[in-house]
XYZ file of C-alpha atoms in Angstrom:
387
model
C -23.326 30.825 45.209
C -21.999 28.300 42.730
C -20.833 24.800 43.681
C -17.810 24.724 45.976
C -18.233 28.326 47.135
C -19.211 27.365 50.703
C -22.866 28.366 50.600
C -24.223 25.270 52.421
C -21.585 25.149 55.162
C -21.803 28.872 55.903
C -25.615 28.786 55.790
C -25.615 25.963 58.363
C -23.246 27.936 60.587
C -25.197 31.215 60.442
C -28.622 29.587 60.822
C -27.479 27.361 63.709
C -26.068 30.329 65.613
C -29.248 32.350 65.019
C -31.551 29.491 66.090
C -29.466 28.791 69.204
C -29.499 32.466 70.121
C -33.297 32.771 69.670
C -34.198 29.334 71.073
C -35.885 28.148 67.863
C -35.962 24.768 66.070
C -34.482 24.318 62.602
C -36.289 22.065 60.091
C -34.049 21.048 57.199
C -34.414 19.179 53.905
C -31.956 17.808 51.340
C -28.788 18.324 53.432
C -26.963 15.026 52.834
C -26.152 13.026 55.999
C -26.573 16.026 58.277
C -25.441 15.216 61.836
C -27.476 17.186 64.338
C -25.285 15.824 67.151
C -22.099 17.248 65.666
C -20.045 19.164 68.312
C -20.311 22.413 66.344
C -24.140 22.286 66.138
C -25.797 24.119 69.048
C -29.478 24.384 68.058
C -32.103 21.651 67.565
C -32.298 20.412 63.955
C -35.168 18.232 62.663
C -35.347 16.726 59.171
C -38.516 16.873 57.016
C -39.205 15.348 53.577
C -41.708 17.504 51.692
C -40.407 20.997 50.839
C -43.605 21.842 48.894
C -45.539 21.827 52.207
C -43.028 23.794 54.292
C -45.878 26.044 55.485
C -47.375 23.090 57.462
C -44.387 22.982 59.842
C -44.786 24.179 63.457
C -44.968 27.866 64.220
C -41.742 29.862 64.726
C -39.803 27.241 62.746
C -36.652 28.116 60.821
C -36.803 26.169 57.547
C -33.724 25.302 55.463
C -33.934 23.683 52.006
C -30.681 22.939 50.165
C -30.659 23.074 46.352
C -34.135 24.602 46.566
C -34.420 24.971 42.788
C -35.132 21.223 42.720
C -38.691 21.950 43.977
C -39.163 25.680 43.402
C -38.232 25.955 39.714
C -39.295 28.851 37.536
C -42.724 28.402 35.934
C -44.139 29.315 32.523
C -45.436 32.864 32.418
C -49.135 33.062 33.232
C -49.302 29.687 34.978
C -51.041 29.298 38.343
C -48.995 30.292 41.386
C -48.381 27.161 43.503
C -49.238 27.116 47.176
C -45.597 26.849 48.304
C -44.992 30.248 46.664
C -48.207 32.042 47.583
C -47.963 31.054 51.270
C -44.867 33.245 51.527
C -47.275 36.178 51.460
C -48.562 35.291 54.967
C -45.456 33.510 56.290
C -45.003 36.088 59.052
C -48.307 35.147 60.687
C -46.967 31.704 61.596
C -43.517 32.997 62.516
C -41.883 30.955 59.767
C -38.471 31.810 58.333
C -37.571 30.114 55.049
C -33.967 29.759 53.799
C -33.797 28.515 50.194
C -30.199 27.592 49.289
C -29.617 27.712 45.527
C -26.835 28.245 43.003
C -28.552 31.207 41.342
C -31.704 33.252 42.056
C -32.587 32.881 38.379
C -33.473 29.222 39.079
C -36.142 30.075 41.697
C -39.847 30.770 41.106
C -40.388 34.459 40.263
C -43.222 34.762 42.818
C -40.878 33.600 45.587
C -38.154 35.983 44.412
C -40.609 38.858 44.570
C -41.358 38.112 48.245
C -37.729 37.497 49.255
C -36.500 39.873 51.979
C -32.787 39.033 51.957
C -30.328 37.625 49.442
C -26.936 36.315 50.628
C -24.301 35.459 48.025
C -21.005 33.629 48.677
C -18.027 33.878 46.345
C -14.891 31.773 46.898
C -12.231 33.036 44.501
C -10.463 30.199 42.670
C -11.319 27.727 45.434
C -9.162 29.545 47.986
C -9.414 29.842 51.752
C -11.212 33.184 51.830
C -14.857 33.785 50.936
C -16.543 37.078 50.110
C -20.031 37.273 51.595
C -22.469 39.707 49.973
C -25.800 40.650 51.552
C -28.631 42.364 49.650
C -32.126 43.545 50.636
C -33.618 41.822 47.590
C -32.509 39.251 45.003
C -29.764 40.374 42.627
C -30.061 38.423 39.406
C -26.557 39.041 38.007
C -24.458 37.938 40.998
C -22.643 35.423 38.822
C -21.558 38.040 36.278
C -19.470 40.425 38.411
C -17.677 40.675 41.745
C -18.612 44.146 43.029
C -22.074 45.474 43.844
C -22.765 49.077 44.971
C -26.098 48.126 46.602
C -24.720 45.274 48.745
C -22.737 44.921 51.953
C -19.675 42.701 51.751
C -17.627 40.966 54.430
C -14.592 38.730 54.123
C -14.893 35.386 55.896
C -13.007 32.102 56.019
C -14.216 28.520 55.974
C -14.773 27.416 59.575
C -13.181 23.963 59.997
C -15.150 23.295 63.202
C -18.202 22.546 61.017
C -16.380 20.018 58.865
C -18.136 16.658 59.040
C -21.564 17.937 60.055
C -22.844 16.998 56.558
C -21.580 15.422 53.336
C -21.039 17.690 50.381
C -20.203 14.755 48.063
C -21.394 11.159 47.885
C -19.423 8.253 49.278
C -16.656 7.091 46.958
C -16.205 10.496 45.321
C -13.704 13.269 45.953
C -13.707 17.049 46.053
C -12.580 18.415 42.707
C -13.161 22.088 43.518
C -9.659 22.773 44.808
C -7.609 25.950 44.983
C -6.325 27.116 41.596
C -3.503 29.626 41.829
C -3.882 32.517 39.362
C -1.267 32.942 36.666
C -0.277 36.311 38.159
C 0.887 34.497 41.303
C 3.371 32.412 39.319
C 4.623 35.542 37.549
C 5.033 37.299 40.904
C 7.026 34.405 42.388
C 9.241 34.262 39.301
C 9.918 38.001 39.563
C 10.900 37.614 43.216
C 13.354 34.848 42.329
C 14.902 36.920 39.533
C 15.193 39.977 41.768
C 16.858 37.883 44.466
C 19.416 36.514 42.011
C 20.119 39.985 40.624
C 20.589 41.427 44.115
C 22.934 38.566 45.037
C 25.114 39.132 41.969
C 25.220 42.914 42.433
C 26.133 42.605 46.112
C 28.945 40.188 45.203
C 30.389 42.679 42.726
C 30.177 45.529 45.234
C 31.908 43.528 47.967
C 34.608 42.332 45.562
C 35.251 45.872 44.335
C 35.382 47.274 47.854
C 38.201 44.895 48.764
C 40.360 46.377 45.993
C 39.837 50.019 46.979
C 42.878 51.613 48.630
C 42.721 52.770 52.192
C 41.389 56.363 52.354
C 43.551 59.224 53.545
C 43.145 60.005 57.260
C 40.593 62.727 57.954
C 42.016 65.967 59.297
C 41.289 66.576 62.957
C 38.831 69.396 63.719
C 40.145 72.661 65.118
C 40.499 73.020 68.862
C 37.321 73.997 70.655
C 34.941 72.399 68.083
C 33.588 68.932 68.686
C 33.737 66.845 65.505
C 30.582 65.207 64.180
C 30.522 61.652 65.480
C 30.217 59.003 62.808
C 27.956 55.976 63.391
C 31.023 53.785 63.973
C 32.477 56.101 66.644
C 29.195 56.796 68.431
C 29.727 53.759 70.626
C 33.158 54.971 71.801
C 32.425 58.566 72.902
C 31.104 59.374 76.344
C 27.595 60.488 77.232
C 28.669 64.083 77.957
C 30.443 64.378 74.599
C 27.445 62.942 72.795
C 25.102 65.463 74.450
C 27.534 68.314 73.727
C 27.572 67.391 70.034
C 23.808 67.907 69.882
C 23.644 71.131 71.947
C 23.288 74.296 69.785
C 25.934 76.977 70.308
C 23.308 79.642 69.582
C 19.936 79.358 71.297
C 16.970 78.679 68.975
C 19.349 77.743 66.107
C 19.468 73.900 66.019
C 21.921 73.873 63.093
C 24.572 75.581 65.270
C 25.174 72.314 67.150
C 28.688 70.872 66.540
C 27.068 67.736 65.114
C 26.180 69.655 61.934
C 29.463 71.541 61.374
C 30.414 69.458 58.338
C 27.065 69.736 56.532
C 25.641 73.127 57.598
C 27.807 75.177 55.199
C 26.481 78.512 53.839
C 25.846 78.870 50.107
C 24.449 82.434 50.071
C 24.095 85.534 52.268
C 21.273 88.008 53.010
C 20.829 90.792 50.450
C 18.543 93.423 51.998
C 15.590 94.957 50.172
C 14.299 97.937 52.166
C 10.973 99.807 52.033
C 9.567 102.666 54.076
C 6.228 104.397 54.571
C 4.862 107.448 56.361
C 1.222 106.402 55.931
C -0.169 106.503 59.483
C -2.850 103.895 58.788
C -0.274 101.488 57.383
C 2.034 102.191 60.326
C -0.772 101.354 62.719
C -1.470 98.015 61.022
C 2.197 97.026 60.637
C 3.870 98.554 63.700
C 5.168 95.163 64.845
C 6.474 94.247 61.428
C 8.832 97.221 60.946
C 11.135 99.632 62.737
C 9.463 102.969 63.562
C 11.183 106.350 63.902
C 11.375 109.841 62.403
C 12.719 110.589 58.952
C 14.952 113.527 57.957
C 11.904 115.808 57.715
C 10.772 114.948 61.242
C 7.788 112.855 60.086
C 6.856 109.561 61.722
C 7.869 106.744 59.415
C 8.232 102.974 59.347
C 10.960 101.015 57.620
C 11.708 97.329 57.040
C 14.424 95.322 55.284
C 13.791 91.815 53.950
C 16.223 89.267 52.552
C 15.900 87.792 49.065
C 14.146 84.835 50.738
C 11.415 87.074 52.172
C 12.666 86.889 55.774
C 13.123 90.018 57.871
C 16.676 91.390 58.265
C 17.259 92.780 61.770
C 18.755 96.252 61.147
C 18.346 99.657 62.787
C 15.792 102.215 61.646
C 18.574 104.582 60.580
C 20.282 101.949 58.403
C 16.960 100.979 56.799
C 16.096 104.604 55.946
C 19.601 105.193 54.615
C 19.215 102.261 52.202
C 15.823 103.575 51.067
C 17.266 107.053 50.534
C 20.719 106.284 49.169
C 20.682 102.619 48.183
C 23.224 99.959 49.154
C 26.317 99.075 47.129
C 26.592 95.317 46.488
C 30.221 94.445 45.813
C 29.291 90.838 44.992
C 27.193 91.856 41.979
C 29.180 91.942 38.696
C 29.239 95.095 36.552
C 26.854 95.253 33.645
C 28.285 94.961 30.153
C 28.626 98.294 28.340
C 26.116 98.765 25.543
C 27.529 99.237 22.044
C 27.580 102.908 20.914
C 28.075 104.289 24.434
C 24.450 105.511 24.697
C 23.849 103.708 27.960
C 25.918 104.316 31.107
C 27.502 101.496 33.109
C 28.397 101.213 36.746
C 31.614 103.192 37.204
C 31.909 103.798 33.441
C 32.069 106.947 31.342
C 28.800 106.630 29.495
C 26.474 109.467 28.598
C 24.575 109.359 31.919
C 27.585 108.616 34.139
C 27.757 110.945 37.120
C 24.201 112.247 36.619
C 21.924 113.000 39.549
C 19.680 110.086 40.610
C 16.004 110.229 41.498
C 14.548 107.662 43.963
C 11.585 105.716 42.664
C 8.448 105.371 44.780
C 8.817 102.705 47.496
C 5.469 103.026 49.242
C 3.014 100.146 48.796
C -0.702 100.929 48.921
C -1.673 97.362 49.848
C -2.673 96.364 53.376
C 0.275 93.936 53.778
C 3.756 95.341 53.520
C 5.711 93.497 50.796
C 9.479 93.985 50.296
C 10.321 95.899 47.111
C 13.827 96.362 45.748
C 14.876 100.005 45.626
C 14.990 101.304 42.058
C 16.700 104.416 40.723
C 15.752 106.381 37.610
C 18.503 108.473 35.929
C 17.548 112.141 35.573
C 18.509 113.519 32.098
C 21.344 115.996 32.100
C 20.518 119.548 30.951
C 21.700 120.606 27.544
C 24.579 123.061 27.540
């Protein structure tokens, strides 16, 4: 991570916890004024001065080198591989574990990058409190160019203040200049909140002022005797428990809207208009016996009949009524008459057109599909014989 992103402090924390857990000693280099006796430090930390000979440290050592690019810089192509890089090839034999803290993997020797088994990147957005920690199985060279990586695992962490003071990130007499910088969008967001608050305050003042000038409403008519009026929120506190329960109890079982509470809002806006179909197909009767009324038609044949509403729900009527509608139709006195066609060639309901009074032939009502669908009865006028 770049400067001020918390890479050194978080590396110290993670390495100290790991060393303490495994009972290992940490050898460190280039961590300014590190205090191994700091209350937050749990493991044993020992300083060493020659990072180029890290491989000469005791076995099972955990080695930490801050700003490692100072010693492990990239080399000209084709130059001899130094010992500090080649010894990484057999590092496991001595139980060594090397942590090279740097601002970018591009600054580290390519031979060392090739042997690296884990890359941890810290990003502290605009110097804020939260840090995004990315972990990769191998070095990612473009970590400074974007913020999301499909091959890495990310966690959100915060700076742990318990480790403050265990080392110096700046020299004496200097100050931290990597401070939190609020994004411009934050200022825009705060300004929008202020404007919305002012607008809401002005609108509420106008509403309250207008409400004071409104005349008192006419008293609401009392409900008819025997029906409990719907309790308003203001009157809910004044009615008794029994009345409150009664207002929520349906008058008709299994019909919640029949409770007195809904009398003022559960008003009908339509009514059921039956569409009836029948069948004498025995196979269809067997499959749909529970979905229709079954009986015998005028010819003595076993038949099934069903009436549905215009909403597709079943209308509970008798078998006889259903068959009568299929055979004779049902007059709908709520349906307006059709307009008479110019020239008088087409008959109208109740009119004196050419086909008025003619015999009617029932159209086929039997569906051949496996599921019985409601079909509106249709009638075809039979032409009158010529005289």
